[in-house]
CSV table of C-alpha atoms in Angstrom, one decimal:
chain,number,residue,atom,x,y,z
A,1,MET,CA,0.3,-0.1,0.1
A,2,SER,CA,1.5,3.5,-0.7
A,3,LEU,CA,2.6,5.6,2.1
A,4,LEU,CA,1.0,8.6,0.6
A,5,LYS,CA,-2.4,6.9,-0.6
A,6,SER,CA,-3.2,5.1,2.6
A,7,PHE,CA,-6.4,7.0,3.2
A,8,GLU,CA,-9.4,5.1,3.9
A,9,LYS,CA,-13.1,6.1,3.8
A,10,ARG,CA,-14.5,5.0,7.3
A,11,GLU,CA,-17.7,5.5,9.1
A,12,SER,CA,-17.8,9.1,10.4
A,13,LEU,CA,-17.3,9.6,14.0
A,14,PRO,CA,-19.1,12.4,16.2
A,15,GLU,CA,-16.7,15.4,16.0
A,16,LYS,CA,-16.8,16.2,19.9
A,17,MET,CA,-15.3,12.9,21.0
A,18,ILE,CA,-11.8,14.1,19.7
A,19,GLN,CA,-12.3,17.7,18.7
A,20,PRO,CA,-13.9,19.8,21.3
A,21,GLU,CA,-15.6,22.9,19.9
A,22,ARG,CA,-13.3,25.7,20.1
A,23,GLN,CA,-12.4,29.1,18.2
A,24,GLU,CA,-9.5,28.6,16.1
A,25,PRO,CA,-7.7,31.0,13.6
A,26,GLU,CA,-8.1,30.5,9.9
A,27,ARG,CA,-6.3,27.9,8.3
A,28,ARG,CA,-3.4,29.5,6.3
A,29,LEU,CA,-0.5,27.0,6.1
A,30,SER,CA,-0.1,25.4,2.5
A,31,LEU,CA,1.7,22.1,1.9
A,32,PHE,CA,4.9,23.9,1.1
A,33,ASP,CA,4.6,25.9,4.4
A,34,ALA,CA,4.0,22.8,6.3
A,35,THR,CA,6.8,20.9,4.7
A,36,MET,CA,9.2,23.8,5.5
A,37,ILE,CA,8.1,23.7,9.2
A,38,VAL,CA,9.0,20.1,9.3
A,39,SER,CA,12.4,20.1,7.6
A,40,GLY,CA,13.2,23.5,9.3
A,41,ALA,CA,12.3,22.0,12.9
A,42,ILE,CA,14.8,19.1,12.3
A,43,ILE,CA,17.6,21.0,10.6
A,44,GLY,CA,19.6,22.9,13.4
A,45,ALA,CA,23.3,22.9,14.3
A,46,GLY,CA,23.4,19.2,14.7
A,47,ILE,CA,24.3,18.2,11.2
A,48,PHE,CA,27.2,20.5,11.1
A,49,ILE,CA,28.8,19.2,14.4
A,50,ASN,CA,27.1,15.8,15.6
A,51,PRO,CA,28.5,13.2,12.8
A,52,ALA,CA,32.1,13.6,14.6
A,53,GLU,CA,30.2,12.8,17.9
A,54,SER,CA,28.7,9.5,16.2
A,55,ALA,CA,32.2,8.6,14.4
A,56,ARG,CA,34.0,8.5,17.8
A,57,PHE,CA,32.1,5.2,18.8
A,58,LEU,CA,32.6,3.5,15.3
A,59,GLN,CA,35.4,2.1,13.4
A,60,ASN,CA,34.8,2.9,9.8
A,61,SER,CA,32.8,5.3,7.0
A,62,GLY,CA,30.4,2.5,6.5
A,63,GLN,CA,29.5,2.3,10.0
A,64,LEU,CA,29.0,6.1,10.3
A,65,LEU,CA,26.7,6.3,7.1
A,66,PHE,CA,24.9,3.1,8.5
A,67,VAL,CA,24.1,4.9,11.8
A,68,TRP,CA,22.8,8.0,10.1
A,69,ILE,CA,20.6,6.0,7.7
A,70,LEU,CA,19.3,4.0,10.6
A,71,ALA,CA,18.5,7.2,12.6
A,72,GLY,CA,16.8,8.5,9.5
A,73,VAL,CA,14.5,5.4,9.2
A,74,ILE,CA,13.9,5.7,12.9
A,75,ALA,CA,12.9,9.1,12.3
A,76,PHE,CA,10.6,8.3,9.4
A,77,LEU,CA,8.9,5.7,11.4
A,78,GLY,CA,8.2,8.2,14.0
A,79,GLY,CA,7.1,10.8,11.2
A,80,LEU,CA,4.4,8.3,10.1
A,81,CYS,CA,2.9,7.8,13.6
A,82,PHE,CA,2.6,11.6,14.0
A,83,ALA,CA,1.2,11.8,10.3
A,84,GLU,CA,-1.7,9.5,11.2
A,85,LEU,CA,-2.4,11.4,14.6
A,86,GLY,CA,-2.1,14.8,12.9
A,87,SER,CA,-4.8,13.5,10.5
A,88,LEU,CA,-7.0,12.2,13.0
A,89,PHE,CA,-6.7,15.1,15.4
A,90,VAL,CA,-7.1,18.4,13.1
A,91,HIS,CA,-6.9,21.1,15.8
A,92,SER,CA,-3.6,22.5,17.4
A,93,GLY,CA,-2.1,20.8,20.5
A,94,GLY,CA,-0.1,18.2,19.4
A,95,GLN,CA,0.8,15.2,21.8
A,96,TYR,CA,-1.0,17.1,24.5
A,97,LEU,CA,-4.3,16.0,22.7
A,98,TYR,CA,-3.0,12.8,21.8
A,99,LEU,CA,-1.9,11.5,25.2
A,100,LYS,CA,-4.9,13.1,27.0
A,101,VAL,CA,-7.5,11.2,24.9
A,102,ALA,CA,-5.8,7.9,24.5
A,103,PHE,CA,-4.8,7.5,28.1
A,104,THR,CA,-5.4,10.3,30.8
A,105,PRO,CA,-5.5,14.0,30.9
A,106,TRP,CA,-2.7,14.2,33.5
A,107,LEU,CA,-0.5,12.5,31.1
A,108,GLY,CA,-1.3,15.2,28.4
A,109,PHE,CA,-0.7,17.9,31.0
A,110,LEU,CA,2.7,16.5,31.9
A,111,PHE,CA,3.8,16.7,28.3
A,112,GLY,CA,2.6,20.5,27.9
A,113,TRP,CA,4.0,21.3,31.4
A,114,THR,CA,7.6,19.7,30.2
A,115,LEU,CA,7.3,21.3,26.8
A,116,PHE,CA,6.8,24.9,28.4
A,117,THR,CA,9.3,24.5,31.0
A,118,THR,CA,12.2,22.9,29.4
A,119,ILE,CA,11.8,21.1,26.1
A,120,GLN,CA,10.7,24.1,24.0
A,121,SER,CA,11.7,27.0,26.1
A,122,GLY,CA,15.1,25.5,27.0
A,123,ALA,CA,15.7,24.6,23.4
A,124,ILE,CA,14.8,28.2,22.2
A,125,ALA,CA,17.3,29.6,24.7
A,126,ALA,CA,20.0,27.0,23.7
A,127,VAL,CA,19.7,27.5,20.1
A,128,ALA,CA,19.5,31.2,20.3
A,129,VAL,CA,22.8,31.2,22.2
A,130,THR,CA,24.4,29.0,19.5
A,131,CYS,CA,23.1,31.4,16.9
A,132,ALA,CA,24.6,34.3,19.0
A,133,ARG,CA,27.7,32.7,19.2
A,134,PHE,CA,28.5,31.9,15.8
A,135,LEU,CA,27.1,35.2,14.6
A,136,ARG,CA,29.8,36.7,17.1
A,137,SER,CA,32.5,34.9,15.3
A,138,LEU,CA,31.3,36.9,12.0
A,139,LEU,CA,30.5,40.0,13.5
A,140,ALA,CA,33.3,40.1,16.3
A,141,PHE,CA,31.0,41.7,19.0
A,142,PRO,CA,32.1,41.5,22.7
A,143,GLU,CA,31.5,37.9,24.3
A,144,LYS,CA,29.8,39.6,27.1
A,145,ALA,CA,27.3,40.8,24.4
A,146,THR,CA,26.2,37.1,23.4
A,147,ILE,CA,23.5,36.4,25.8
A,148,PHE,CA,21.9,39.8,25.1
A,149,MET,CA,22.1,39.2,21.4
A,150,ALA,CA,20.4,35.9,21.8
A,151,ALA,CA,17.6,37.7,23.9
A,152,ILE,CA,17.3,40.0,20.8
A,153,ILE,CA,16.9,37.2,18.5
A,154,ILE,CA,14.2,35.4,20.7
A,155,TRP,CA,12.2,38.7,21.1
A,156,PHE,CA,12.6,39.8,17.5
A,157,LEU,CA,11.0,36.4,16.3
A,158,SER,CA,8.3,36.3,18.8
A,159,VAL,CA,7.3,40.0,17.5
A,160,VAL,CA,7.4,38.6,14.0
A,161,ASN,CA,5.2,35.5,15.2
A,162,PHE,CA,2.8,37.9,17.1
A,163,PHE,CA,1.7,39.3,13.8
A,164,GLY,CA,0.4,36.3,12.4
A,165,ILE,CA,1.1,32.9,11.3
A,166,ARG,CA,1.7,34.2,7.7
A,167,PRO,CA,4.9,36.5,8.8
A,168,GLY,CA,6.1,33.5,11.1
A,169,SER,CA,5.8,30.9,8.2
A,170,LEU,CA,7.4,33.3,5.7
A,171,VAL,CA,10.6,33.6,7.8
A,172,GLN,CA,10.4,29.7,8.3
A,173,ASN,CA,10.3,29.2,4.5
A,174,VAL,CA,13.0,31.7,3.9
A,175,PHE,CA,15.4,30.2,6.3
A,176,THR,CA,14.9,26.5,5.8
A,177,ALA,CA,15.3,27.1,2.1
A,178,LEU,CA,18.6,28.9,2.7
A,179,LYS,CA,19.8,26.1,5.3
A,180,LEU,CA,18.8,23.6,2.5
A,181,LEU,CA,21.0,25.5,0.0
A,182,ALA,CA,23.7,25.5,2.5
A,183,LEU,CA,23.6,21.9,2.8
A,184,PHE,CA,23.0,21.1,-1.1
A,185,PHE,CA,26.4,23.3,-1.6
A,186,LEU,CA,28.3,20.6,0.9
A,187,ILE,CA,26.7,17.8,-0.9
A,188,PHE,CA,27.8,19.3,-4.3
A,189,LEU,CA,31.3,19.3,-3.0
A,190,GLY,CA,31.2,15.8,-1.7
A,191,ILE,CA,30.0,14.6,-5.2
A,192,TYR,CA,32.8,16.8,-7.0
A,193,ASN,CA,35.3,15.6,-4.7
A,194,SER,CA,34.1,11.8,-5.0
A,195,LEU,CA,34.3,12.3,-8.8
A,196,PHE,CA,37.7,14.4,-9.3
A,197,SER,CA,39.6,13.6,-6.3
A,198,SER,CA,42.1,10.7,-5.5
A,199,SER,CA,42.0,11.3,-1.8
A,200,GLY,CA,40.3,7.8,-1.1
A,201,TYR,CA,39.2,8.7,2.3
A,202,VAL,CA,36.2,7.1,2.2
A,203,SER,CA,36.8,3.4,3.6
A,204,PHE,CA,33.8,1.2,4.3
A,205,GLY,CA,35.6,-1.6,6.0
A,206,PRO,CA,33.4,-4.3,7.5
A,207,LEU,CA,29.9,-3.0,8.6
A,208,PHE,CA,29.5,-5.4,11.4
A,209,PRO,CA,32.2,-7.4,13.2
A,210,GLU,CA,32.6,-11.3,12.9
A,211,ARG,CA,31.0,-11.6,16.3
A,212,ILE,CA,28.3,-9.1,17.3
A,213,ASN,CA,28.5,-8.6,21.3
A,214,PHE,CA,27.5,-6.3,23.9
A,215,SER,CA,30.5,-3.9,23.1
A,216,PHE,CA,29.7,-3.5,19.6
A,217,LEU,CA,26.0,-3.0,20.3
A,218,SER,CA,26.9,-0.5,23.1
A,219,ALA,CA,29.1,1.5,20.8
A,220,LEU,CA,26.5,1.4,18.0
A,221,GLY,CA,23.6,2.6,20.4
A,222,LEU,CA,26.3,5.6,21.5
A,223,ALA,CA,26.8,6.5,18.1
A,224,LEU,CA,23.1,6.5,17.3
A,225,MET,CA,22.4,9.2,20.1
A,226,PRO,CA,23.7,12.1,18.4
A,227,ALA,CA,22.1,11.1,14.8
A,228,LEU,CA,18.5,10.5,16.6
A,229,PHE,CA,18.9,14.0,18.3
A,230,SER,CA,19.7,15.7,15.2
A,231,TYR,CA,16.6,14.3,13.5
A,232,GLY,CA,14.3,15.4,15.9
A,233,GLY,CA,11.6,17.9,15.4
A,234,TRP,CA,9.2,16.6,13.0
A,235,GLN,CA,6.4,16.7,15.8
A,236,ASN,CA,6.2,20.4,15.7
A,237,LEU,CA,4.0,20.6,12.8
A,238,ASN,CA,1.3,18.8,14.7
A,239,PHE,CA,1.6,21.6,17.5
A,240,VAL,CA,-0.1,23.8,14.6
A,241,ALA,CA,-2.4,21.2,13.0
A,242,GLY,CA,-5.3,23.8,13.6
A,243,GLU,CA,-3.8,26.3,11.2
A,244,VAL,CA,-2.9,23.8,8.2
A,245,ILE,CA,-5.2,23.8,5.1
A,246,ASN,CA,-6.7,20.6,4.8
A,247,PRO,CA,-5.0,18.8,7.5
A,248,ARG,CA,-6.3,15.5,7.0
A,249,ARG,CA,-4.5,15.1,3.5
A,250,LEU,CA,-1.7,17.9,3.7
A,251,LEU,CA,-0.3,17.3,7.0
A,252,PRO,CA,0.7,13.7,6.7
A,253,LEU,CA,2.1,14.4,3.3
A,254,ALA,CA,4.1,17.4,4.7
A,255,ILE,CA,5.6,15.3,7.6
A,256,ILE,CA,6.5,12.5,5.1
A,257,LEU,CA,8.1,14.8,2.6
A,258,GLY,CA,9.7,16.9,5.2
A,259,VAL,CA,11.4,14.0,7.0
A,260,SER,CA,12.2,12.4,3.7
A,261,ILE,CA,14.1,15.6,2.5
A,262,VAL,CA,16.1,15.7,5.8
A,263,VAL,CA,17.0,12.1,5.7
A,264,ALA,CA,18.5,12.4,2.0
A,265,VAL,CA,20.4,15.4,2.7
A,266,TYR,CA,21.8,14.4,6.1
A,267,VAL,CA,23.1,11.2,4.6
A,268,LEU,CA,24.6,13.0,1.8
A,269,THR,CA,26.1,15.6,4.1
A,270,ASN,CA,27.8,12.9,6.0
A,271,TRP,CA,29.2,11.4,2.6
A,272,PHE,CA,30.8,14.7,2.1
A,273,TYR,CA,32.4,14.8,5.2
A,274,LEU,CA,33.6,11.3,4.6
A,275,THR,CA,35.2,12.3,1.3
A,276,SER,CA,36.6,15.4,2.6
A,277,LEU,CA,38.5,14.3,5.8
A,278,PRO,CA,40.3,10.9,7.1
A,279,PHE,CA,38.3,9.2,9.5
A,280,ASP,CA,40.3,9.6,12.4
A,281,LYS,CA,40.5,13.4,11.7
A,282,LEU,CA,36.7,13.5,11.6
A,283,CYS,CA,36.4,11.7,14.8
A,284,SER,CA,38.7,13.9,16.4
A,285,SER,CA,36.9,17.3,14.9
A,286,ASN,CA,34.9,19.5,17.1
A,287,GLN,CA,33.5,21.5,14.2
A,288,VAL,CA,33.4,18.8,11.3
A,289,ALA,CA,31.7,20.7,8.7
A,290,ALA,CA,34.0,23.7,9.1
A,291,ASP,CA,37.1,21.2,9.1
A,292,ALA,CA,35.9,19.5,5.8
A,293,VAL,CA,35.2,23.0,3.9
A,294,GLU,CA,38.6,24.0,5.0
A,295,ALA,CA,40.3,20.8,3.9
A,296,LEU,CA,38.8,21.4,0.3
A,297,LEU,CA,38.6,25.0,-0.1
A,298,GLY,CA,40.9,26.6,2.5
A,299,GLN,CA,40.6,28.3,5.6
A,300,LYS,CA,38.8,31.4,4.4
A,301,TYR,CA,35.9,29.6,3.2
A,302,SER,CA,35.2,27.7,6.5
A,303,ARG,CA,33.8,30.7,7.8
A,304,LEU,CA,30.9,29.9,5.5
A,305,ILE,CA,30.0,27.3,7.9
A,306,SER,CA,29.6,30.0,10.7
A,307,LEU,CA,27.2,31.8,8.5
A,308,ALA,CA,25.3,28.5,7.7
A,309,ILE,CA,24.9,27.6,11.4
A,310,VAL,CA,23.8,31.2,12.0
A,311,ILE,CA,21.1,30.8,9.4
A,312,SER,CA,20.2,27.2,10.4
A,313,THR,CA,19.9,28.1,14.3
A,314,PHE,CA,18.0,31.5,13.3
A,315,GLY,CA,15.2,29.3,11.4
A,316,ILE,CA,14.9,26.6,13.9
A,317,THR,CA,14.5,29.3,17.0
A,318,ASN,CA,11.7,30.7,15.0
A,319,VAL,CA,9.9,27.3,14.4
A,320,PHE,CA,10.0,26.6,18.0
A,321,ILE,CA,8.8,30.1,19.0
A,322,LEU,CA,6.0,29.6,16.2
A,323,THR,CA,4.7,26.1,17.2
A,324,GLY,CA,5.0,25.8,21.1
A,325,PRO,CA,2.5,28.5,22.1
A,326,ARG,CA,-0.2,26.6,20.1
A,327,VAL,CA,0.2,23.8,22.6
A,328,TYR,CA,-0.2,26.1,25.6
A,329,GLN,CA,-3.2,27.7,24.0
A,330,ALA,CA,-4.8,24.5,23.4
A,331,MET,CA,-4.2,23.6,27.1
A,332,ALA,CA,-5.6,26.7,28.4
A,333,ARG,CA,-8.7,26.6,26.5
A,334,GLU,CA,-9.5,23.6,28.5
A,335,GLY,CA,-8.3,25.1,32.0
A,336,ALA,CA,-4.9,23.1,32.2
A,337,PHE,CA,-2.7,26.2,31.6
A,338,LEU,CA,-2.9,30.1,32.6
A,339,PRO,CA,-6.2,31.3,31.3
A,340,LEU,CA,-4.9,34.3,29.7
A,341,ALA,CA,-2.8,32.1,27.4
A,342,ALA,CA,-5.9,30.9,25.7
A,343,ARG,CA,-6.7,34.4,24.1
A,344,LEU,CA,-6.1,34.8,20.3
A,345,HIS,CA,-5.3,38.3,19.4
A,346,PRO,CA,-8.5,39.9,17.8
A,347,ARG,CA,-6.5,41.0,14.8
A,348,PHE,CA,-3.6,38.8,14.1
A,349,GLN,CA,-5.3,35.5,15.2
A,350,THR,CA,-2.1,34.6,17.1
A,351,PRO,CA,-1.9,33.0,20.6
A,352,HIS,CA,0.0,36.4,21.4
A,353,LEU,CA,0.3,36.0,25.1
A,354,SER,CA,1.4,32.4,25.0
A,355,ILE,CA,4.2,33.5,22.5
A,356,PHE,CA,5.4,36.3,25.0
A,357,LEU,CA,5.0,33.9,28.1
A,358,GLN,CA,7.3,31.4,26.3
A,359,SER,CA,9.6,34.0,25.3
A,360,ALA,CA,9.7,35.5,28.7
A,361,TRP,CA,10.4,32.1,30.3
A,362,ALA,CA,13.0,31.2,27.6
A,363,SER,CA,14.7,34.5,28.3
A,364,LEU,CA,14.6,33.8,32.1
A,365,LEU,CA,16.3,30.5,31.5
A,366,LEU,CA,18.9,32.4,29.2
A,367,PHE,CA,20.0,35.1,31.8
A,368,SER,CA,20.0,32.5,34.6
A,369,ASN,CA,22.1,30.2,32.6
A,370,THR,CA,20.2,27.2,33.6
A,371,TYR,CA,18.9,26.3,30.1
A,372,SER,CA,21.7,24.0,29.2
A,373,GLN,CA,21.4,22.1,32.6
A,374,LEU,CA,17.5,21.9,32.3
A,375,LEU,CA,18.0,20.3,28.8
A,376,GLN,CA,20.3,17.7,30.0
A,377,TYR,CA,17.8,17.0,32.7
A,378,VAL,CA,15.1,16.2,30.0
A,379,THR,CA,16.2,15.7,27.0
A,380,PHE,CA,15.3,12.3,27.2
A,381,GLY,CA,11.9,13.4,28.3
A,382,ASP,CA,11.3,14.0,24.5
A,383,TRP,CA,11.7,10.1,24.0
A,384,ILE,CA,9.4,9.5,26.8
A,385,PHE,CA,6.7,11.1,25.2
A,386,PHE,CA,7.7,9.9,21.6
A,387,GLY,CA,7.2,6.3,23.0
A,388,LEU,CA,4.0,7.0,24.7
A,389,THR,CA,2.6,8.8,21.6
A,390,ALA,CA,3.3,6.0,19.5
A,391,LEU,CA,1.7,3.7,21.9
A,392,ALA,CA,-1.4,6.2,21.9
A,393,LEU,CA,-1.7,5.6,18.2
A,394,ILE,CA,-2.3,1.9,18.9
A,395,LYS,CA,-4.8,2.5,21.6
A,396,LEU,CA,-6.6,5.3,19.7
A,397,ARG,CA,-7.2,2.7,16.9
A,398,LYS,CA,-9.1,0.8,19.2
A,399,LYS,CA,-10.8,3.4,21.4
A,400,LEU,CA,-12.0,5.7,18.8
A,401,PRO,CA,-14.9,5.0,16.3
A,402,ALA,CA,-13.8,5.3,12.7
A,403,GLN,CA,-13.0,8.6,11.0
A,404,THR,CA,-13.7,9.7,7.3
A,405,GLY,CA,-10.5,10.1,5.2
A,406,VAL,CA,-7.9,9.9,7.8
A,407,TYR,CA,-4.3,9.1,6.9
A,408,ARG,CA,-3.6,5.3,8.2
A,409,VAL,CA,0.0,4.6,9.0
A,410,TRP,CA,1.8,1.9,6.7
A,411,GLY,CA,2.7,-1.3,8.6
A,412,PHE,CA,0.5,-0.9,11.7
A,413,PRO,CA,0.7,-2.0,14.3
A,414,TRP,CA,4.7,-2.8,13.9
A,415,VAL,CA,5.5,0.9,12.8
A,416,PRO,CA,4.5,2.4,16.3
A,417,LEU,CA,5.3,-0.8,18.2
A,418,ILE,CA,8.9,-0.7,16.8
A,419,PHE,CA,9.2,3.3,17.3
A,420,ALA,CA,7.9,3.0,20.8
A,421,PHE,CA,10.3,0.3,21.5
A,422,ILE,CA,13.3,2.5,20.2
A,423,SER,CA,12.2,5.3,22.1
A,424,PHE,CA,12.1,3.6,25.3
A,425,ALA,CA,15.5,1.9,24.6
A,426,VAL,CA,16.9,5.6,24.1
A,427,VAL,CA,15.5,6.5,27.5
A,428,ILE,CA,16.9,3.5,29.0
A,429,ASN,CA,20.3,4.3,27.6
A,430,VAL,CA,20.4,7.6,28.8
A,431,PHE,CA,19.3,6.4,32.5
A,432,ILE,CA,22.0,4.0,32.3
A,433,PHE,CA,24.9,6.5,31.2
A,434,SER,CA,23.5,9.5,33.1
A,435,PRO,CA,21.5,8.2,36.0
A,436,LEU,CA,21.6,11.5,38.2
A,437,LYS,CA,20.5,13.6,35.5
A,438,SER,CA,17.9,11.2,34.3
A,439,LEU,CA,16.6,11.0,37.9
A,440,MET,CA,16.6,14.9,38.0
A,441,GLY,CA,14.8,15.1,34.8
A,442,THR,CA,12.1,12.8,35.9
A,443,ALA,CA,11.7,14.9,39.1
A,444,ILE,CA,11.1,18.0,36.7
A,445,ILE,CA,8.5,16.3,34.7
A,446,LEU,CA,6.6,14.9,37.7
A,447,SER,CA,6.7,18.3,39.3
A,448,GLY,CA,3.7,19.3,37.1
A,449,LEU,CA,1.4,16.9,38.8
A,450,PRO,CA,0.2,19.3,42.1
A,451,LEU,CA,-0.3,21.9,39.2
A,452,PHE,CA,-2.6,19.5,37.2
A,453,TRP,CA,-4.5,18.7,40.4
A,454,LEU,CA,-4.8,22.6,41.3
A,455,SER,CA,-5.9,23.3,37.8
A,456,ARG,CA,-8.5,20.4,37.8
A,457,LYS,CA,-9.9,21.7,41.2
A,458,ARG,CA,-9.9,25.0,39.9
A,459,VAL,CA,-12.0,24.0,36.8
A,460,GLN,CA,-14.5,22.0,39.0
A,461,GLU,CA,-15.1,24.8,41.5
A,462,GLU,CA,-16.0,27.0,38.2
A,463,VAL,CA,-18.2,24.4,37.0
A,464,ARG,CA,-19.9,24.2,40.4
A,465,ASN,CA,-20.2,28.1,40.2
A,466,GLY,CA,-21.8,28.1,36.9
A,467,GLY,CA,-18.8,28.2,34.6
A,468,GLN,CA,-18.4,26.5,31.5
A,469,ALA,CA,-18.8,22.7,32.0
A,470,ASN,CA,-16.5,22.0,28.8
A,471,SER,CA,-13.5,24.2,29.9
A,472,LEU,CA,-11.3,21.4,30.9
A,473,SER,CA,-12.5,18.8,28.1
A,474,GLY,CA,-12.1,15.4,29.6
A,475,MET,CA,-9.7,16.6,32.7
A,476,GLY,CA,-12.4,16.1,35.3
């Protein structure tokens, strides 16, 4: 069955069961816009640095390519799961909605809580700092100004997104296109070097040892981690499903196209690194993209990589600022977040207060210098929720009556089961190698439970006092 045609006409489901009545902005995101969000949310600074992190655990070029292809396949499996869920739940909210409906409201709340406090806001702070640092290498402003430049980037993009989904998506389209062009340039260099150079750096060697033992599997798992984290981000489109035109068809297509583009580009970019540097030098490199360009074109051209990283991190900061607030607004509409976050701007139809709340918290993390530590604590939390979301898809197939025209994931139930297994394997791996940080991260995630019970109690009191009974939509 074709991946892009696996839509089935099914008996209609009462919409209120999974789509509570709500005021949503006009749907303005086209297939191109949505695909650029998917690709742009994945491509950050990782592809310019992380291949060397993977290579340090491996023996040869073939193993490095295998790891990045395998990570791409895993990302594609995850994308397929989110494609069906985004087609089923056509409103904004993403995993908050999926986990709430499939399992229990408090699990959806914990996702939203973790997204706001650490995953999204912490990522905004971290990526903005990376952007500012590489911008400093180009403009040579004082080092002390780096944090202030990062804050300027955050608030500038917040203001852009305040003025509507179209300005935000336009910025996203431009910067995703630019970062893809930068990677296409590297791929072109790799192809040219393969055809006209006799360096012979690429040495595939044996892909697997004669005896596959625990030591090899452990090294493979460690090499896979930087690649997996470089492929993350496709889920951001589901956060803004309520603003995608014809989401039942276009959202799955955008995820499949966006992830496929990135997988192809990432694998070919790794090929460029392997054709440009000896494997041992690649393993020891701290900035593999810059070192590879310098090896081929000279030192003065390696500064182009700094520009590419500035473009890439600026674009991914924008997509995080664009998408996250739609989740907080979905929560607030149901009483699970600050009430003011539920408001849409009357003219621009944006969750403006959610945007500024997120940016204010990201700025606080930025100036307190706690974003890096928090991200280390809860990075594995992303994969906990990935695994739970894949299991949610299986449960929702059984729990909900049929919907008309919903995209259905190919290879069900094996695709979500395999993706869930891998996600939880990542979590276990992080726990084994960073137990203290993992425990701290778990504590941060679970710290949202008292707030959930307080919000539940508040909504129940409002209902008793004559408030709107559906304000928490399933949290009672």
